[in-house]
Short mmCIF file of C-alpha atoms and ligand atoms in Angstrom, two decimals:
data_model
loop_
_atom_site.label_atom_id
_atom_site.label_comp_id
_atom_site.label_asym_id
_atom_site.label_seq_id
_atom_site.Cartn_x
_atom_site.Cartn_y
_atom_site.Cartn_z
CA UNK A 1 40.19 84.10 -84.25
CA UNK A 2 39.56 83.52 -80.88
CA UNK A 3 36.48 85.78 -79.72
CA UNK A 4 34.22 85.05 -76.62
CA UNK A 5 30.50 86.46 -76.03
CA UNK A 6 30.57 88.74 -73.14
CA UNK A 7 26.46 87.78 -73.20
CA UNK A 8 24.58 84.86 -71.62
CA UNK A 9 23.23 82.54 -74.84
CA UNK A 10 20.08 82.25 -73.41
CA UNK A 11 19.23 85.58 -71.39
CA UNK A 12 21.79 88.08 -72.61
CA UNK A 13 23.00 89.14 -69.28
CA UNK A 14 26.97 90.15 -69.21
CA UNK A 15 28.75 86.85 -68.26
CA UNK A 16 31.04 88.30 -65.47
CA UNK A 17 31.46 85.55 -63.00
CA UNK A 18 33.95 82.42 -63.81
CA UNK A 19 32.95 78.84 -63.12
CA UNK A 20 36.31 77.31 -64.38
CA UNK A 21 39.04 78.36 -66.78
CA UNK A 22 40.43 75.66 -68.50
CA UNK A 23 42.89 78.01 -70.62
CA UNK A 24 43.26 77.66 -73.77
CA UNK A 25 42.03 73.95 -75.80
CA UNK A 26 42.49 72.39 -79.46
CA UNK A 27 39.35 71.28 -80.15
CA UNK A 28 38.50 67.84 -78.04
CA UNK A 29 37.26 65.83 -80.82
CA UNK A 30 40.05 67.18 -83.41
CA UNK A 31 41.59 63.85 -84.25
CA UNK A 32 45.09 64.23 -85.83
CA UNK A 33 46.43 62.57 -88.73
CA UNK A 34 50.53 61.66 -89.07
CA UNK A 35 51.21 63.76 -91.39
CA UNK A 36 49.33 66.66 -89.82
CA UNK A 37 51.18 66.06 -85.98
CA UNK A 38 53.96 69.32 -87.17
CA UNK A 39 51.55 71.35 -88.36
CA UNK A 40 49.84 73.99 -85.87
CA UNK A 41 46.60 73.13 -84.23
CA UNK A 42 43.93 75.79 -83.48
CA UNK A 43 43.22 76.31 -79.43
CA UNK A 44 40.49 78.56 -78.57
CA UNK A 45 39.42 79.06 -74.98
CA UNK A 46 37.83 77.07 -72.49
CA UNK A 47 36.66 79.75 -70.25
CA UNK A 48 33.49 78.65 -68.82
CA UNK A 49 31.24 81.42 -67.08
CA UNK A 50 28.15 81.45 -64.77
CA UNK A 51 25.30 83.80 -65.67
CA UNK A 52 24.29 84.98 -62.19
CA UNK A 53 21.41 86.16 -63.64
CA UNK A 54 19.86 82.89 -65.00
CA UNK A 55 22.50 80.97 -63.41
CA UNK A 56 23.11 78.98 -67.03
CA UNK A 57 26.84 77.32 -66.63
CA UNK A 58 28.25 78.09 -70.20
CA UNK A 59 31.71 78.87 -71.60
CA UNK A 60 32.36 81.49 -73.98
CA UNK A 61 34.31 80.89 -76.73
CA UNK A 62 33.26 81.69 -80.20
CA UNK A 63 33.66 78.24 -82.14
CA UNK A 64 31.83 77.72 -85.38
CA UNK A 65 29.85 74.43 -84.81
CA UNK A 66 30.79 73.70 -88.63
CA UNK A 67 34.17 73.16 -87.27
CA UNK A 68 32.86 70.82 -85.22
CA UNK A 69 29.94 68.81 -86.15
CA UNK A 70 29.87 68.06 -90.14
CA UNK A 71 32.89 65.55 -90.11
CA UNK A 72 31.63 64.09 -86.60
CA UNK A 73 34.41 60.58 -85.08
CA UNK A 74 31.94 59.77 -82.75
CA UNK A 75 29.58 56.83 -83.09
CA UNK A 76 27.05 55.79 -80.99
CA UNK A 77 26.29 52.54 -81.93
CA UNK A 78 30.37 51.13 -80.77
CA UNK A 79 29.28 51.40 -76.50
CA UNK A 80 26.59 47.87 -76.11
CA UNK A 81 25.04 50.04 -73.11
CA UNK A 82 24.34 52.36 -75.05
CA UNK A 83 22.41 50.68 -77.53
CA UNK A 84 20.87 48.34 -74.72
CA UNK A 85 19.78 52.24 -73.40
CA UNK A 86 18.27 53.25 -76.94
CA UNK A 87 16.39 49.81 -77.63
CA UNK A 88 14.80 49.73 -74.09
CA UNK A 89 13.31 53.41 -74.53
CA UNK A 90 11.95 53.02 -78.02
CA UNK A 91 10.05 50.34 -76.49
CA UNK A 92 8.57 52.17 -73.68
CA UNK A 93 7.80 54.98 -75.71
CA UNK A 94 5.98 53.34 -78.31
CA UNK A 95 4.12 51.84 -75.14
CA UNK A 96 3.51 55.12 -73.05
CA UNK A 97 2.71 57.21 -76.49
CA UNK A 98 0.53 54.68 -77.94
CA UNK A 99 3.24 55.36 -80.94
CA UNK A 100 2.01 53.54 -84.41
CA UNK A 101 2.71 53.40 -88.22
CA UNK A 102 0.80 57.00 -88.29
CA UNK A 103 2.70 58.45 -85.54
CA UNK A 104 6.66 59.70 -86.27
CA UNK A 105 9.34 60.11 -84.37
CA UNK A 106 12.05 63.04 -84.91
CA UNK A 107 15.62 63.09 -83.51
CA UNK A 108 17.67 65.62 -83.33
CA UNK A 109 21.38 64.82 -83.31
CA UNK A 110 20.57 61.36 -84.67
CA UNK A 111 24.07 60.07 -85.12
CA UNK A 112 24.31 56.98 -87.06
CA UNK A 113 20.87 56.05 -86.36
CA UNK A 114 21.49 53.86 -82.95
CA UNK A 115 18.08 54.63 -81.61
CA UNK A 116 15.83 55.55 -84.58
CA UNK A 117 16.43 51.96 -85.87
CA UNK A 118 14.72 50.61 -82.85
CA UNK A 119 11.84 52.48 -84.29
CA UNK A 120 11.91 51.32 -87.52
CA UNK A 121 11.95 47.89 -86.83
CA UNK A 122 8.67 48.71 -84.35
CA UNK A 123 7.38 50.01 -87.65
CA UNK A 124 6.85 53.61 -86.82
CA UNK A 125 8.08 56.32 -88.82
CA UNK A 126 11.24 58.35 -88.62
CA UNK A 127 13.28 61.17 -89.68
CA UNK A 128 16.45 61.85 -88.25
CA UNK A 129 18.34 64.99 -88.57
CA UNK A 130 22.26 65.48 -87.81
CA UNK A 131 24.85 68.22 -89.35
CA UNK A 132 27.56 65.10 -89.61
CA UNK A 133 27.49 63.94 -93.13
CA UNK A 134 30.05 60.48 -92.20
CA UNK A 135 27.58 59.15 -89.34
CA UNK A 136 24.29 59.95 -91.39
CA UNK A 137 25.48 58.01 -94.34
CA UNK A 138 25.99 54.77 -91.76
CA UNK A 139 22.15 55.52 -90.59
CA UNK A 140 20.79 55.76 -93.81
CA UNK A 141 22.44 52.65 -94.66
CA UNK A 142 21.07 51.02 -91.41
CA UNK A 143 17.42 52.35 -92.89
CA UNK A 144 17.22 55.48 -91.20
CA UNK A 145 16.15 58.31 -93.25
CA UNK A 146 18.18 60.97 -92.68
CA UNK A 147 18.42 64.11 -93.36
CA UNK A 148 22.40 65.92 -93.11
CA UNK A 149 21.46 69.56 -91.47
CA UNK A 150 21.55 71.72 -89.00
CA UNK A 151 18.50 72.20 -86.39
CA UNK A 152 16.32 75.19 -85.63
CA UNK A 153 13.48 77.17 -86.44
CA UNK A 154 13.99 77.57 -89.96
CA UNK A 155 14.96 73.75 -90.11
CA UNK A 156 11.36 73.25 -87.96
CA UNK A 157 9.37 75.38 -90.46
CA UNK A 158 10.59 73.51 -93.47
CA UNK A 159 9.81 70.19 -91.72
CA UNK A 160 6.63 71.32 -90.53
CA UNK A 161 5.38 72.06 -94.00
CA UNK A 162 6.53 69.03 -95.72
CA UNK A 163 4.43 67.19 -92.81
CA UNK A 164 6.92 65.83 -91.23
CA UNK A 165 5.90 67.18 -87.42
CA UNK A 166 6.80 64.55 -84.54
CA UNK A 167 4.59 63.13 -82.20
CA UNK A 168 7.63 62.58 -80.23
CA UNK A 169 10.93 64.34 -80.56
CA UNK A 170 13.98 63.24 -79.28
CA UNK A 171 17.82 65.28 -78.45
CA UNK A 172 19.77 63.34 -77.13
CA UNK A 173 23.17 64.83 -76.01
CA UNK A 174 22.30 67.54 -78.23
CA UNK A 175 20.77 70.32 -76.09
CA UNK A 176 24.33 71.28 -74.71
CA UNK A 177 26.01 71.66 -78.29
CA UNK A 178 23.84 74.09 -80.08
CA UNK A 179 25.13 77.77 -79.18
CA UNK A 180 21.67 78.89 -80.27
CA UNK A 181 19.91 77.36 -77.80
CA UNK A 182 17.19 79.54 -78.19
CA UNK A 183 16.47 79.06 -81.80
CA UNK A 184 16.90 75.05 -81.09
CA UNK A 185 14.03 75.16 -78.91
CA UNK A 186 11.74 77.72 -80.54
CA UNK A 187 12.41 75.03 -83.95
CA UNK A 188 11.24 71.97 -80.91
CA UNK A 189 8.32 73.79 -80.08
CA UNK A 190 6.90 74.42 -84.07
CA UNK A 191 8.13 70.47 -84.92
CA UNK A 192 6.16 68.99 -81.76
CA UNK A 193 2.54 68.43 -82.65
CA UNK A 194 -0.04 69.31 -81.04
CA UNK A 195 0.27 66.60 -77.69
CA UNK A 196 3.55 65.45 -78.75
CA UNK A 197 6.05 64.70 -76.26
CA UNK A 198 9.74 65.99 -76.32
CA UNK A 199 12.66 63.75 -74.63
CA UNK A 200 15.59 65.01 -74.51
CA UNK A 201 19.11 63.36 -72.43
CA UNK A 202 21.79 65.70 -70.87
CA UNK A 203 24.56 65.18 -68.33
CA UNK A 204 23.64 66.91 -65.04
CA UNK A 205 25.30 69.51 -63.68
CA UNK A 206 25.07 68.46 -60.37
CA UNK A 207 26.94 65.81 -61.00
CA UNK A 208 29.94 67.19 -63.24
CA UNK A 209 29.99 69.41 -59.96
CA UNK A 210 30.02 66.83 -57.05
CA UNK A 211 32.09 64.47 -58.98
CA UNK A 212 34.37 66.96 -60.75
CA UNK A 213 34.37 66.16 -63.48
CA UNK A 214 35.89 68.92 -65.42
CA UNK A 215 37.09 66.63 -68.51
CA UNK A 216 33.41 66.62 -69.99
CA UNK A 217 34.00 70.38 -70.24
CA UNK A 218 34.71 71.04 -73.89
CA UNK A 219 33.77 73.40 -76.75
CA UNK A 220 31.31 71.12 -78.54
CA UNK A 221 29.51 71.41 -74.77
CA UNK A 222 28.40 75.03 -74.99
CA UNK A 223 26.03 74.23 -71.77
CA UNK A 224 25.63 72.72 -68.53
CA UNK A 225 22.30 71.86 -67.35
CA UNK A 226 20.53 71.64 -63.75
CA UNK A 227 16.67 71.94 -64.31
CA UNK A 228 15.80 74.33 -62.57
CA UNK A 229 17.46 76.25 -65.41
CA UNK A 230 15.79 74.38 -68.29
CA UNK A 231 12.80 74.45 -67.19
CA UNK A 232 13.29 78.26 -67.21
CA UNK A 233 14.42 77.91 -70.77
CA UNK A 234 11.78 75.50 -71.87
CA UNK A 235 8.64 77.69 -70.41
CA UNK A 236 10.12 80.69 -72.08
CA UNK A 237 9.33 79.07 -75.56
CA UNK A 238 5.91 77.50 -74.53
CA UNK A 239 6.88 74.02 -73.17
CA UNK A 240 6.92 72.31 -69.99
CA UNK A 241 8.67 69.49 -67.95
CA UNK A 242 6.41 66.83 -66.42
CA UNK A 243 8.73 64.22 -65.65
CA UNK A 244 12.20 63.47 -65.22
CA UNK A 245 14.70 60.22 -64.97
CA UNK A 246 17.90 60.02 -63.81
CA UNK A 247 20.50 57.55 -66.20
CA UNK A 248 23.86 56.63 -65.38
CA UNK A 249 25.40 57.63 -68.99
CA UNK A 250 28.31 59.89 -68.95
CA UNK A 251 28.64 60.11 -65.32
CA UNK A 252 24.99 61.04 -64.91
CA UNK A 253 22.62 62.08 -67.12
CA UNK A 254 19.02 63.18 -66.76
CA UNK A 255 16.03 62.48 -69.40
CA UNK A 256 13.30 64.88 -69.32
CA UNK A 257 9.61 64.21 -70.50
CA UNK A 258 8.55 68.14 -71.92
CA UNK A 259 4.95 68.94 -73.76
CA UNK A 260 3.79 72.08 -74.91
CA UNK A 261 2.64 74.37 -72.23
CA UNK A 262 -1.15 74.33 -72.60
CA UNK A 263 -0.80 70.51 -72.97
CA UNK A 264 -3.38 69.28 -69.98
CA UNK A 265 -2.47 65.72 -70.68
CA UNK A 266 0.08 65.39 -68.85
CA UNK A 267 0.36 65.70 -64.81
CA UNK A 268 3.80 66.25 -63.33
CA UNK A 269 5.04 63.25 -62.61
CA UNK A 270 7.41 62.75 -58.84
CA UNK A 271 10.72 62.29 -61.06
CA UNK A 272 10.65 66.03 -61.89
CA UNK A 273 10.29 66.81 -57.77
CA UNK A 274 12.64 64.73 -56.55
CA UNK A 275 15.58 66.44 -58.57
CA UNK A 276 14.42 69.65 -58.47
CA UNK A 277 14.33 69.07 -54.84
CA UNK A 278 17.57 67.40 -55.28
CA UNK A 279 18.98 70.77 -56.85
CA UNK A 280 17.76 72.78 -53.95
CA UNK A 281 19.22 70.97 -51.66
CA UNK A 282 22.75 71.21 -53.46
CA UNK A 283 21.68 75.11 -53.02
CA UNK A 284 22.18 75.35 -57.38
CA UNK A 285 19.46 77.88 -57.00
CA UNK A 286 22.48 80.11 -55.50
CA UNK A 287 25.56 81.39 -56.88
CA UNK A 288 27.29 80.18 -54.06
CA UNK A 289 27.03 76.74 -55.55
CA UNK A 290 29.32 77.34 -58.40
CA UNK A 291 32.68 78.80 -56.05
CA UNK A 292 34.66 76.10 -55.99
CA UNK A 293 34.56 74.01 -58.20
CA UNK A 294 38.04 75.85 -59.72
CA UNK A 295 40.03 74.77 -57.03
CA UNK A 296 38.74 71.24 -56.81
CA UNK A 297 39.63 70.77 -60.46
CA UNK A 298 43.53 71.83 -59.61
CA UNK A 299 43.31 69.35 -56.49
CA UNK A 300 42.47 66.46 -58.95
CA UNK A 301 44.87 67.38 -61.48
CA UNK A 302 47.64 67.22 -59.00
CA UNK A 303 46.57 63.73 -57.57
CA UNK A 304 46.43 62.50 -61.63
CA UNK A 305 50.12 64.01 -61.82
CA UNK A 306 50.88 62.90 -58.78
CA UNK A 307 49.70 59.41 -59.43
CA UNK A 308 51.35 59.43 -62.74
CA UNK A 309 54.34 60.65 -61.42
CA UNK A 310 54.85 58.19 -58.94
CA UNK A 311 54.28 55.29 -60.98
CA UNK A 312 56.59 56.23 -64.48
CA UNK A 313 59.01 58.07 -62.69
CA UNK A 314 59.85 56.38 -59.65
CA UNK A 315 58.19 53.04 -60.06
CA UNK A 316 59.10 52.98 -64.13
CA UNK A 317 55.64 51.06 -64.89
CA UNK A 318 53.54 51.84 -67.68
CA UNK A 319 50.48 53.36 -68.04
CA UNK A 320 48.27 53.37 -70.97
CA UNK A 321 45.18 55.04 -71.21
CA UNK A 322 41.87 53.19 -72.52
CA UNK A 323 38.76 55.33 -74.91
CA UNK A 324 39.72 58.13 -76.79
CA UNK A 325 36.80 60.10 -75.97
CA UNK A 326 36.71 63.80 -76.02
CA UNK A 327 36.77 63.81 -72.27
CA UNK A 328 40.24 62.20 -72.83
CA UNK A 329 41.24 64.85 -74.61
CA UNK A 330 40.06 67.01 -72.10
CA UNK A 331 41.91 65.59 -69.39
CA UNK A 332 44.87 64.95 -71.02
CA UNK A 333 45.19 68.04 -71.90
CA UNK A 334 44.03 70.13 -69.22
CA UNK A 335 46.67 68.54 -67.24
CA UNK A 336 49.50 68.51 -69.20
CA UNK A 337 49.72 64.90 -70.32
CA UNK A 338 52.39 63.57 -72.74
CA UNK A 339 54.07 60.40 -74.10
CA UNK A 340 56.92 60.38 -71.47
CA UNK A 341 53.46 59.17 -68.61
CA UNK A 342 51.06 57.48 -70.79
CA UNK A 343 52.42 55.52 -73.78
CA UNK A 344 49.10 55.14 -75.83
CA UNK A 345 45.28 55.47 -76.09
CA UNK A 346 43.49 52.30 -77.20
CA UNK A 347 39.88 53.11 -78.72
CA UNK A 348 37.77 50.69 -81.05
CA UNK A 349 36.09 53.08 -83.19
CA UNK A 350 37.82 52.40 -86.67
CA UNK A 351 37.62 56.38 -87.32
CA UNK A 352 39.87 56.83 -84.66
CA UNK A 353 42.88 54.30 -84.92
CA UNK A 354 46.05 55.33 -86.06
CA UNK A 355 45.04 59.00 -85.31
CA UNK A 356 46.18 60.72 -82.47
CA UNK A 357 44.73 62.67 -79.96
CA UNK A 358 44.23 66.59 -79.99
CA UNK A 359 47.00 68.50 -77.92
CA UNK A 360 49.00 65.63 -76.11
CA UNK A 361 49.63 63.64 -79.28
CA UNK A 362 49.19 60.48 -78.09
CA UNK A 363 48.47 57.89 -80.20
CA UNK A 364 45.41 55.93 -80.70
CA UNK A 365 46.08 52.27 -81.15
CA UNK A 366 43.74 49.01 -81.66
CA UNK A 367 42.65 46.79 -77.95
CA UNK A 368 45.44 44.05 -79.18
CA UNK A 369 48.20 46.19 -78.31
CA UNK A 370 47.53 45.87 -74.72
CA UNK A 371 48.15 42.20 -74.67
CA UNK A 372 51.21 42.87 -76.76
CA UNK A 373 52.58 45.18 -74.35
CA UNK A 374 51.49 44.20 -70.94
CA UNK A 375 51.20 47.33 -69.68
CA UNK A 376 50.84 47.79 -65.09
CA UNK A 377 48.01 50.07 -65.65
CA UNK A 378 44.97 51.07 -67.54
CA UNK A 379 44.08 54.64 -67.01
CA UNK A 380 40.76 54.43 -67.86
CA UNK A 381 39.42 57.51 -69.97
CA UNK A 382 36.07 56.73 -70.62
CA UNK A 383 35.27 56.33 -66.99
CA UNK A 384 32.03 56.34 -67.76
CA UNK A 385 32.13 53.24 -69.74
CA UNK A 386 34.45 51.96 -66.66
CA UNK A 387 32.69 48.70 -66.18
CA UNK A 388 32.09 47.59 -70.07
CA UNK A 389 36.28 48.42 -69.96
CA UNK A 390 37.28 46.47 -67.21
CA UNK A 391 35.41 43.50 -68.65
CA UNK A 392 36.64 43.48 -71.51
CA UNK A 393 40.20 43.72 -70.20
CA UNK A 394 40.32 41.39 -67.13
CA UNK A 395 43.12 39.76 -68.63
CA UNK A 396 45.52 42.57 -67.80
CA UNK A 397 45.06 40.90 -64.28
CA UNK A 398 47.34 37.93 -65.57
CA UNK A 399 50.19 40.11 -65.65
CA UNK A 400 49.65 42.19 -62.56
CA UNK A 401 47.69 44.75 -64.75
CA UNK A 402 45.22 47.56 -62.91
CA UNK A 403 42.61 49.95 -63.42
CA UNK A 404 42.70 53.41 -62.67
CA UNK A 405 39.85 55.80 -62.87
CA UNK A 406 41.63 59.70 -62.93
CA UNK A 407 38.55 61.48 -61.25
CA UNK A 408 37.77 62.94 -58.87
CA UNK A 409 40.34 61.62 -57.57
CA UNK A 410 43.03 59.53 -59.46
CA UNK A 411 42.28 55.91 -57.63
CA UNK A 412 44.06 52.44 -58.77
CA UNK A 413 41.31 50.06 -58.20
CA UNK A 414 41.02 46.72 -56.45
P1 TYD B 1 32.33 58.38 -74.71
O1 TYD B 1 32.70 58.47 -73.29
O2 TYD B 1 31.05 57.71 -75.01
O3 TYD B 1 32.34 59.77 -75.40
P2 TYD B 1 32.74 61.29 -75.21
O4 TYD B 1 33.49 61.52 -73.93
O5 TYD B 1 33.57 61.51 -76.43
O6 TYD B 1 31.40 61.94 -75.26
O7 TYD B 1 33.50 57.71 -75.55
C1 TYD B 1 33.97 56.47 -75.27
C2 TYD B 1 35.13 56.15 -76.18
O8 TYD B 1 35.67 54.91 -75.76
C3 TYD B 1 34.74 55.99 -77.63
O9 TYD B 1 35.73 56.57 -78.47
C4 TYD B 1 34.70 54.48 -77.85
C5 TYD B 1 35.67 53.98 -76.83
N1 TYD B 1 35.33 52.66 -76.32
C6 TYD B 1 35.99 51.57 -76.84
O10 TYD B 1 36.84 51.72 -77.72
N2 TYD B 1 35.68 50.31 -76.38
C7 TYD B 1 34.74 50.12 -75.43
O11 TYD B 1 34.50 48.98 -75.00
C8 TYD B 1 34.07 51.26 -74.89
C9 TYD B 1 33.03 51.09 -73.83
C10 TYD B 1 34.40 52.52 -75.36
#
């Protein structure tokens, strides 16, 4: 079944105007088995809509987020940045909170525990709560307790009366995959006590738009943040931005500091100014903002094919591409990728190996089989992991071996 919602999630309005349409996707983070690579793959459509009304980037499709979330190959914990990311925040935030063994800290989307455990070993108390029953079991193993559900109000109530409500709550890359959105924050607001602080990180929009980068587009990603517009969504259930940071994970996120409305405690801080200002500048406050962004996805994918092109074709090198992350997929598959330009996909997640990817097929294979086969050039897929990658592989430099980063603009570097 492949329905859409003709209605904006969060305000209802009809969703008439396009932002891109990426036709029609298997799912991004649909690994496939051998045995599975004849059998049909579902595709539903990437169609991905502006709300002129509350100008909320979203796309459409009807996908359940069963399908997605409760057998979940991505772990947190394999990127060191990352982790270097999560262990330098629980720190601050056990500093800036005043957070103790009476205080606890919720997260939403808690994955296999790569941040709560910094707060366990602080000694403050958590609960972490994520649909994916594969990475929970690794957290609770790590000494997270977990809890393997879905969040939102109903979720919220049941926590709240077991006493389990968060003096600071925490969704990280989580606010964009819950098609709800409105229940997911209604359930924040009745988990966050009374002065508690929400954090949550997202990937900006203003930054998938000036750097195009359509490949982070995918159906787990229902939404596509500025704040302006989530501060709009957060004040309509009773909470309020005071501060904001920008972080350089995936390509540019932003962390917001929220409390609850009436909250006096906390003055707004310059952070939130300076990219709100940021956003007006970039006119997002107008429609006008979104044209365009179409056209400058088809000029990258021609460069990519282009690039490609050139360099199996005519040159007859070979090209591997490096992280099997759903933006791979995306890419891959949005422009028309196969074996014949890219021979495999390394990735060091152990759930992923000896799968292949969704839609171009490609195999996933271990980091020793680029030494094995020398290949003239990296295409790397997790760009933004790029530097972490082209560590790790500076050897490929012994044989001539280069990088190249596919957006937004396919570039061989250095
Ligand atoms: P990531 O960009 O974090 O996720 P997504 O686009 O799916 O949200 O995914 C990075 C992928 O790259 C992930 O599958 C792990 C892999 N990877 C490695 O295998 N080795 C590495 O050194 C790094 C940095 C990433």
């Amino acid at each position: 079944m492949n329905d859409t919602v003709a209605a904006c999630r969060f305000c209802g309005s009809a969703l008439e105007t396009d932002f891109v349409d990426l036709g029609s996707m298997p799912l991004a983070n649909n690994f496939i088995t051998r045995d599975k690579l004849d059998k049909p793959e579902p595709h539903y459509p990437l169609h991905v809509k502006l709300c002129t009304k509350c100008l909320l980037v979203q796309h459409n499709a009807i996908v359940s987020p069963e399908n997605i979330f409760t057998d979940y190959p991505y772990f947190s914990s394999y990127s060191a940045a990352w982790c270097e990311q999560a262990r330098r925040y629980a720190l601050t935030a056990k500093q800036r909170l005043g957070l103790g063994p009476a205080s606890r800290v919720v997260e939403i989307g808690s994955n296999d525990g790569y941040l709560l455990r910094h707060f366990v070993e602080l000694g403050i108390p958590v609960l972490g709560i994520d649909p994916a029953r594969n990475v929970a079991e690794v957290a609770r193993a790590a000494g997270v307790p977990t809890e393997t559900r879905f969040f939102g109000a109903a979720a919220a109530r049941d926590l709240v009366a077991r006493g389990c409500a968060a003096d600071l709550v925490v969704a990280n890359n989580v606010l964009a995959h819950v098609p709800d959105i409105n229940d997911a924050i209604a359930g924040l607001k009745l988990v966050l006590k009374p002065g508690g602080v929400f954090t949550a990180e997202f990937p900006h929009l203003l930054r998938l738009i000036r750097e195009v980068q359509f490949d982070t587009i995918y159906h787990e990603h229902f939404f596509y943040y500025s704040i302006m517009v989530l501060e709009r969504i957060l004040s309509r259930h009773g909470l309020r931005i005071f501060n904001v940071e920008e972080l350089p994970s995936h390509g540019g996120s932003l962390r917001i500091f929220a409390c609850h409305q009436e909250d006096p405690t906390h003055a707004e801080e310059p952070g939130l100014s300076r990219v709100r200002a940021a956003e007006e500048e970039a006119g997002m406050d107008r429609i006008e903002a979104y044209a365009g962004f179409a056209a400058r996805v088809k000029e990258a994918r021609s460069a990519l094919l282009a690039f490609l092109d050139e360099a199996t074709r005519r040159m007859a090198k070979r090209v591997v591409g490096f992280g099997a992350a759903a933006k791979g997929s995306t890419l891959l598959n949005v422009c028309g990728v196969d074996g014949s330009q890219v021979d495999y996909v390394v990735d060091e997640t152990p759930a992923k190996r000896g799968k292949y990817l969704p839609g171009s097929h490609l195999p996933i294979v271990g980091i020793e089989a680029v030494r094995r086969t020398r290949p003239d050039y990296i295409l790397i897929l997790a760009w933004n992991h790029k530097d972490e990658i082209m560590r790790k592989l500076a050897y490929v430099r012994e044989w001539g071996g280069r990088f190249v980063v596919p957006l937004p603009r396919a570039t061989v570097l250095g």
